[in-house]
Amino acid sequence: MSFELFSLRNIVVLPFVISAAYASEECWRAEGFASLDAFQQQQRDWSRENIPLPAPWNIVAAYQIYKTEQADVRKSFRNDKQMHCYMGCRIAQDVNFVTAQWAAWKKEERDLNDCNSETHFETLDYQVTVIGAHYAVTAKTKEDCRDPCIQNF
């Protein structure tokens, strides 16, 4: 399973690829859906989420946090949910909540549309990342982000 929160390349390229994914039988099968209709319905539902777009410099700042901490995160946590939680907290801690929420949404949008069987769309990943972003309200250090994520996930 790949844990790439988002990348600048995907922010620019993915919108142009999504329309091709809508019609691709290989894509909906790779994404684990039972039918093209179910896949397209999930794409429509996810695109209707009303997630505010953060300022571009905040997206860049979030990406830098992700790239800086990515290797340590993979080694430090037992599971995917702990990683999502921690990155949500760290992005909200150093940037803001809106950016962390958007990054969580964008990561799952990418997973839904990347036609890659190694990644998978999961609304719970989004929800856990947002829970982590809420932990940032009281987090003063990285450990303050890490500890509740390990304890709760």
PDB file of C-alpha atoms in Angstrom:
ATOM      1  CA  MET A   1       0.000   0.000   0.000  1.00  0.00           C
ATOM      2  CA  SER A   2       1.341   3.385  -0.921  1.00  0.00           C
ATOM      3  CA  PHE A   3       1.065   6.283   1.490  1.00  0.00           C
ATOM      4  CA  GLU A   4       1.615   9.355  -0.602  1.00  0.00           C
ATOM      5  CA  LEU A   5      -0.558  12.100   0.775  1.00  0.00           C
ATOM      6  CA  PHE A   6      -0.458  14.115  -2.428  1.00  0.00           C
ATOM      7  CA  SER A   7       2.030  15.450  -4.896  1.00  0.00           C
ATOM      8  CA  LEU A   8       2.270  18.705  -6.779  1.00  0.00           C
ATOM      9  CA  ARG A   9       2.300  16.731 -10.032  1.00  0.00           C
ATOM     10  CA  ASN A  10      -1.050  15.179  -9.167  1.00  0.00           C
ATOM     11  CA  ILE A  11      -2.587  18.523  -8.286  1.00  0.00           C
ATOM     12  CA  VAL A  12      -1.875  19.771 -11.795  1.00  0.00           C
ATOM     13  CA  VAL A  13      -2.189  16.588 -13.885  1.00  0.00           C
ATOM     14  CA  LEU A  14      -4.968  14.620 -12.217  1.00  0.00           C
ATOM     15  CA  PRO A  15      -7.914  16.831 -13.222  1.00  0.00           C
ATOM     16  CA  PHE A  16      -7.106  16.137 -16.875  1.00  0.00           C
ATOM     17  CA  VAL A  17      -6.873  12.395 -16.273  1.00  0.00           C
ATOM     18  CA  ILE A  18     -10.109  11.989 -14.335  1.00  0.00           C
ATOM     19  CA  SER A  19     -12.377  12.106 -17.381  1.00  0.00           C
ATOM     20  CA  ALA A  20     -10.461   9.214 -18.952  1.00  0.00           C
ATOM     21  CA  ALA A  21     -10.786   7.238 -15.725  1.00  0.00           C
ATOM     22  CA  TYR A  22     -14.566   7.559 -15.799  1.00  0.00           C
ATOM     23  CA  ALA A  23     -14.795   5.360 -18.876  1.00  0.00           C
ATOM     24  CA  SER A  24     -11.973   2.928 -18.236  1.00  0.00           C
ATOM     25  CA  GLU A  25     -13.051  -0.619 -17.433  1.00  0.00           C
ATOM     26  CA  GLU A  26      -9.508  -1.452 -16.386  1.00  0.00           C
ATOM     27  CA  CYS A  27      -9.579   1.437 -13.946  1.00  0.00           C
ATOM     28  CA  TRP A  28     -12.751   0.532 -12.070  1.00  0.00           C
ATOM     29  CA  ARG A  29     -11.603  -3.057 -11.819  1.00  0.00           C
ATOM     30  CA  ALA A  30      -8.141  -2.005 -10.587  1.00  0.00           C
ATOM     31  CA  GLU A  31      -9.797   0.227  -8.010  1.00  0.00           C
ATOM     32  CA  GLY A  32     -11.766  -2.758  -6.682  1.00  0.00           C
ATOM     33  CA  PHE A  33     -15.282  -1.752  -7.692  1.00  0.00           C
ATOM     34  CA  ALA A  34     -17.897  -4.321  -8.696  1.00  0.00           C
ATOM     35  CA  SER A  35     -19.081  -2.284 -11.666  1.00  0.00           C
ATOM     36  CA  LEU A  36     -18.413   0.812 -13.721  1.00  0.00           C
ATOM     37  CA  ASP A  37     -21.640   2.323 -12.357  1.00  0.00           C
ATOM     38  CA  ALA A  38     -20.499   1.864  -8.747  1.00  0.00           C
ATOM     39  CA  PHE A  39     -17.105   3.381  -9.588  1.00  0.00           C
ATOM     40  CA  GLN A  40     -18.620   6.382 -11.340  1.00  0.00           C
ATOM     41  CA  GLN A  41     -21.092   6.929  -8.499  1.00  0.00           C
ATOM     42  CA  GLN A  42     -18.231   7.012  -5.987  1.00  0.00           C
ATOM     43  CA  GLN A  43     -16.347   9.480  -8.187  1.00  0.00           C
ATOM     44  CA  ARG A  44     -19.425  11.726  -8.362  1.00  0.00           C
ATOM     45  CA  ASP A  45     -20.062  11.474  -4.626  1.00  0.00           C
ATOM     46  CA  TRP A  46     -16.451  12.273  -3.741  1.00  0.00           C
ATOM     47  CA  SER A  47     -16.300  15.212  -6.144  1.00  0.00           C
ATOM     48  CA  ARG A  48     -19.403  16.700  -4.469  1.00  0.00           C
ATOM     49  CA  GLU A  49     -17.631  17.009  -1.132  1.00  0.00           C
ATOM     50  CA  ASN A  50     -17.375  20.698  -0.380  1.00  0.00           C
ATOM     51  CA  ILE A  51     -13.741  20.908   0.728  1.00  0.00           C
ATOM     52  CA  PRO A  52     -12.309  24.436   0.653  1.00  0.00           C
ATOM     53  CA  LEU A  53      -9.224  24.926  -1.508  1.00  0.00           C
ATOM     54  CA  PRO A  54      -6.344  26.296   0.564  1.00  0.00           C
ATOM     55  CA  ALA A  55      -4.001  28.997  -0.643  1.00  0.00           C
ATOM     56  CA  PRO A  56      -1.355  27.653  -3.043  1.00  0.00           C
ATOM     57  CA  TRP A  57       1.505  28.503  -0.667  1.00  0.00           C
ATOM     58  CA  ASN A  58      -0.219  26.438   2.030  1.00  0.00           C
ATOM     59  CA  ILE A  59      -0.432  23.470  -0.341  1.00  0.00           C
ATOM     60  CA  VAL A  60       3.299  23.815  -0.991  1.00  0.00           C
ATOM     61  CA  ALA A  61       3.999  24.057   2.745  1.00  0.00           C
ATOM     62  CA  ALA A  62       1.929  20.915   3.402  1.00  0.00           C
ATOM     63  CA  TYR A  63       3.753  19.079   0.657  1.00  0.00           C
ATOM     64  CA  GLN A  64       7.097  20.032   2.197  1.00  0.00           C
ATOM     65  CA  ILE A  65       5.987  18.672   5.582  1.00  0.00           C
ATOM     66  CA  TYR A  66       4.908  15.444   3.922  1.00  0.00           C
ATOM     67  CA  LYS A  67       8.177  15.057   1.980  1.00  0.00           C
ATOM     68  CA  THR A  68      10.314  15.904   5.004  1.00  0.00           C
ATOM     69  CA  GLU A  69       8.582  13.452   7.347  1.00  0.00           C
ATOM     70  CA  GLN A  70       7.552  10.700   4.931  1.00  0.00           C
ATOM     71  CA  ALA A  71      10.444   8.282   5.567  1.00  0.00           C
ATOM     72  CA  ASP A  72      10.261   8.596   9.358  1.00  0.00           C
ATOM     73  CA  VAL A  73       6.492   8.196   9.324  1.00  0.00           C
ATOM     74  CA  ARG A  74       6.730   4.918   7.424  1.00  0.00           C
ATOM     75  CA  LYS A  75       9.194   3.556  10.009  1.00  0.00           C
ATOM     76  CA  SER A  76       7.539   4.948  13.134  1.00  0.00           C
ATOM     77  CA  PHE A  77       3.955   3.787  12.801  1.00  0.00           C
ATOM     78  CA  ARG A  78       2.428   0.315  12.803  1.00  0.00           C
ATOM     79  CA  ASN A  79      -0.370   0.994  10.350  1.00  0.00           C
ATOM     80  CA  ASP A  80      -1.836   3.207   7.675  1.00  0.00           C
ATOM     81  CA  LYS A  81      -4.373   4.872   9.989  1.00  0.00           C
ATOM     82  CA  GLN A  82      -1.667   6.034  12.392  1.00  0.00           C
ATOM     83  CA  MET A  83       0.227   7.545   9.453  1.00  0.00           C
ATOM     84  CA  HIS A  84      -2.852   9.351   8.162  1.00  0.00           C
ATOM     85  CA  CYS A  85      -3.646  10.668  11.631  1.00  0.00           C
ATOM     86  CA  TYR A  86      -0.111  11.906  12.225  1.00  0.00           C
ATOM     87  CA  MET A  87       0.229  13.657   8.868  1.00  0.00           C
ATOM     88  CA  GLY A  88      -3.133  15.362   9.361  1.00  0.00           C
ATOM     89  CA  CYS A  89      -1.960  16.628  12.738  1.00  0.00           C
ATOM     90  CA  ARG A  90       1.432  17.772  11.470  1.00  0.00           C
ATOM     91  CA  ILE A  91      -0.008  19.642   8.494  1.00  0.00           C
ATOM     92  CA  ALA A  92      -2.645  21.336  10.653  1.00  0.00           C
ATOM     93  CA  GLN A  93      -0.006  22.086  13.289  1.00  0.00           C
ATOM     94  CA  ASP A  94       2.463  23.766  10.919  1.00  0.00           C
ATOM     95  CA  VAL A  95       0.078  25.104   8.248  1.00  0.00           C
ATOM     96  CA  ASN A  96      -3.631  25.030   9.179  1.00  0.00           C
ATOM     97  CA  PHE A  97      -6.688  22.833   9.496  1.00  0.00           C
ATOM     98  CA  VAL A  98      -8.162  23.745   6.097  1.00  0.00           C
ATOM     99  CA  THR A  99      -4.988  22.645   4.332  1.00  0.00           C
ATOM    100  CA  ALA A 100      -4.840  19.367   6.261  1.00  0.00           C
ATOM    101  CA  GLN A 101      -8.476  18.623   5.431  1.00  0.00           C
ATOM    102  CA  TRP A 102      -7.951  19.427   1.756  1.00  0.00           C
ATOM    103  CA  ALA A 103      -4.786  17.306   1.598  1.00  0.00           C
ATOM    104  CA  ALA A 104      -6.707  14.365   3.082  1.00  0.00           C
ATOM    105  CA  TRP A 105      -9.498  14.798   0.547  1.00  0.00           C
ATOM    106  CA  LYS A 106      -7.090  15.215  -2.362  1.00  0.00           C
ATOM    107  CA  LYS A 107      -5.101  12.121  -1.398  1.00  0.00           C
ATOM    108  CA  GLU A 108      -8.238   9.985  -1.455  1.00  0.00           C
ATOM    109  CA  GLU A 109      -9.391  11.574  -4.713  1.00  0.00           C
ATOM    110  CA  ARG A 110      -6.061  10.606  -6.222  1.00  0.00           C
ATOM    111  CA  ASP A 111      -6.376   7.056  -4.879  1.00  0.00           C
ATOM    112  CA  LEU A 112      -9.866   6.783  -6.343  1.00  0.00           C
ATOM    113  CA  ASN A 113      -8.783   7.895  -9.795  1.00  0.00           C
ATOM    114  CA  ASP A 114      -5.238   6.630 -10.221  1.00  0.00           C
ATOM    115  CA  CYS A 115      -6.214   3.219 -11.671  1.00  0.00           C
ATOM    116  CA  ASN A 116      -3.573   1.659  -9.447  1.00  0.00           C
ATOM    117  CA  SER A 117      -4.400  -1.554  -7.616  1.00  0.00           C
ATOM    118  CA  GLU A 118      -1.584  -0.795  -5.125  1.00  0.00           C
ATOM    119  CA  THR A 119      -3.512   2.177  -3.734  1.00  0.00           C
ATOM    120  CA  HIS A 120      -7.091   2.210  -2.639  1.00  0.00           C
ATOM    121  CA  PHE A 121      -9.739   4.792  -1.963  1.00  0.00           C
ATOM    122  CA  GLU A 122     -10.983   4.698   1.606  1.00  0.00           C
ATOM    123  CA  THR A 123     -13.196   7.305   3.218  1.00  0.00           C
ATOM    124  CA  LEU A 124     -11.916   6.165   6.617  1.00  0.00           C
ATOM    125  CA  ASP A 125      -8.409   7.325   5.623  1.00  0.00           C
ATOM    126  CA  TYR A 126      -9.846  10.791   4.983  1.00  0.00           C
ATOM    127  CA  GLN A 127     -11.741  10.779   8.281  1.00  0.00           C
ATOM    128  CA  VAL A 128      -8.702   9.664  10.293  1.00  0.00           C
ATOM    129  CA  THR A 129      -6.528  12.355   8.708  1.00  0.00           C
ATOM    130  CA  VAL A 130      -9.100  14.978   9.686  1.00  0.00           C
ATOM    131  CA  ILE A 131      -9.237  13.581  13.235  1.00  0.00           C
ATOM    132  CA  GLY A 132      -5.455  13.979  13.331  1.00  0.00           C
ATOM    133  CA  ALA A 133      -5.832  17.570  12.139  1.00  0.00           C
ATOM    134  CA  HIS A 134      -8.105  18.215  15.124  1.00  0.00           C
ATOM    135  CA  TYR A 135      -5.359  16.943  17.459  1.00  0.00           C
ATOM    136  CA  ALA A 136      -3.222  19.858  16.277  1.00  0.00           C
ATOM    137  CA  VAL A 137      -5.347  22.255  18.323  1.00  0.00           C
ATOM    138  CA  THR A 138      -3.534  21.142  21.476  1.00  0.00           C
ATOM    139  CA  ALA A 139      -0.344  19.703  19.939  1.00  0.00           C
ATOM    140  CA  LYS A 140       2.764  21.707  20.724  1.00  0.00           C
ATOM    141  CA  THR A 141       5.321  19.185  19.451  1.00  0.00           C
ATOM    142  CA  LYS A 142       5.568  16.342  16.945  1.00  0.00           C
ATOM    143  CA  GLU A 143       5.218  13.936  19.862  1.00  0.00           C
ATOM    144  CA  ASP A 144       1.913  15.606  20.718  1.00  0.00           C
ATOM    145  CA  CYS A 145       0.765  14.561  17.236  1.00  0.00           C
ATOM    146  CA  ARG A 146       2.304  11.099  17.385  1.00  0.00           C
ATOM    147  CA  ASP A 147       1.029   9.936  20.769  1.00  0.00           C
ATOM    148  CA  PRO A 148      -2.758  10.260  20.275  1.00  0.00           C
ATOM    149  CA  CYS A 149      -2.484   8.756  16.796  1.00  0.00           C
ATOM    150  CA  ILE A 150      -0.702   5.691  18.149  1.00  0.00           C
ATOM    151  CA  GLN A 151      -3.055   5.445  21.113  1.00  0.00           C
ATOM    152  CA  ASN A 152      -6.272   5.781  19.107  1.00  0.00           C
ATOM    153  CA  PHE A 153      -5.403   4.000  15.860  1.00  0.00           C
TER     154      PHE A 153
END
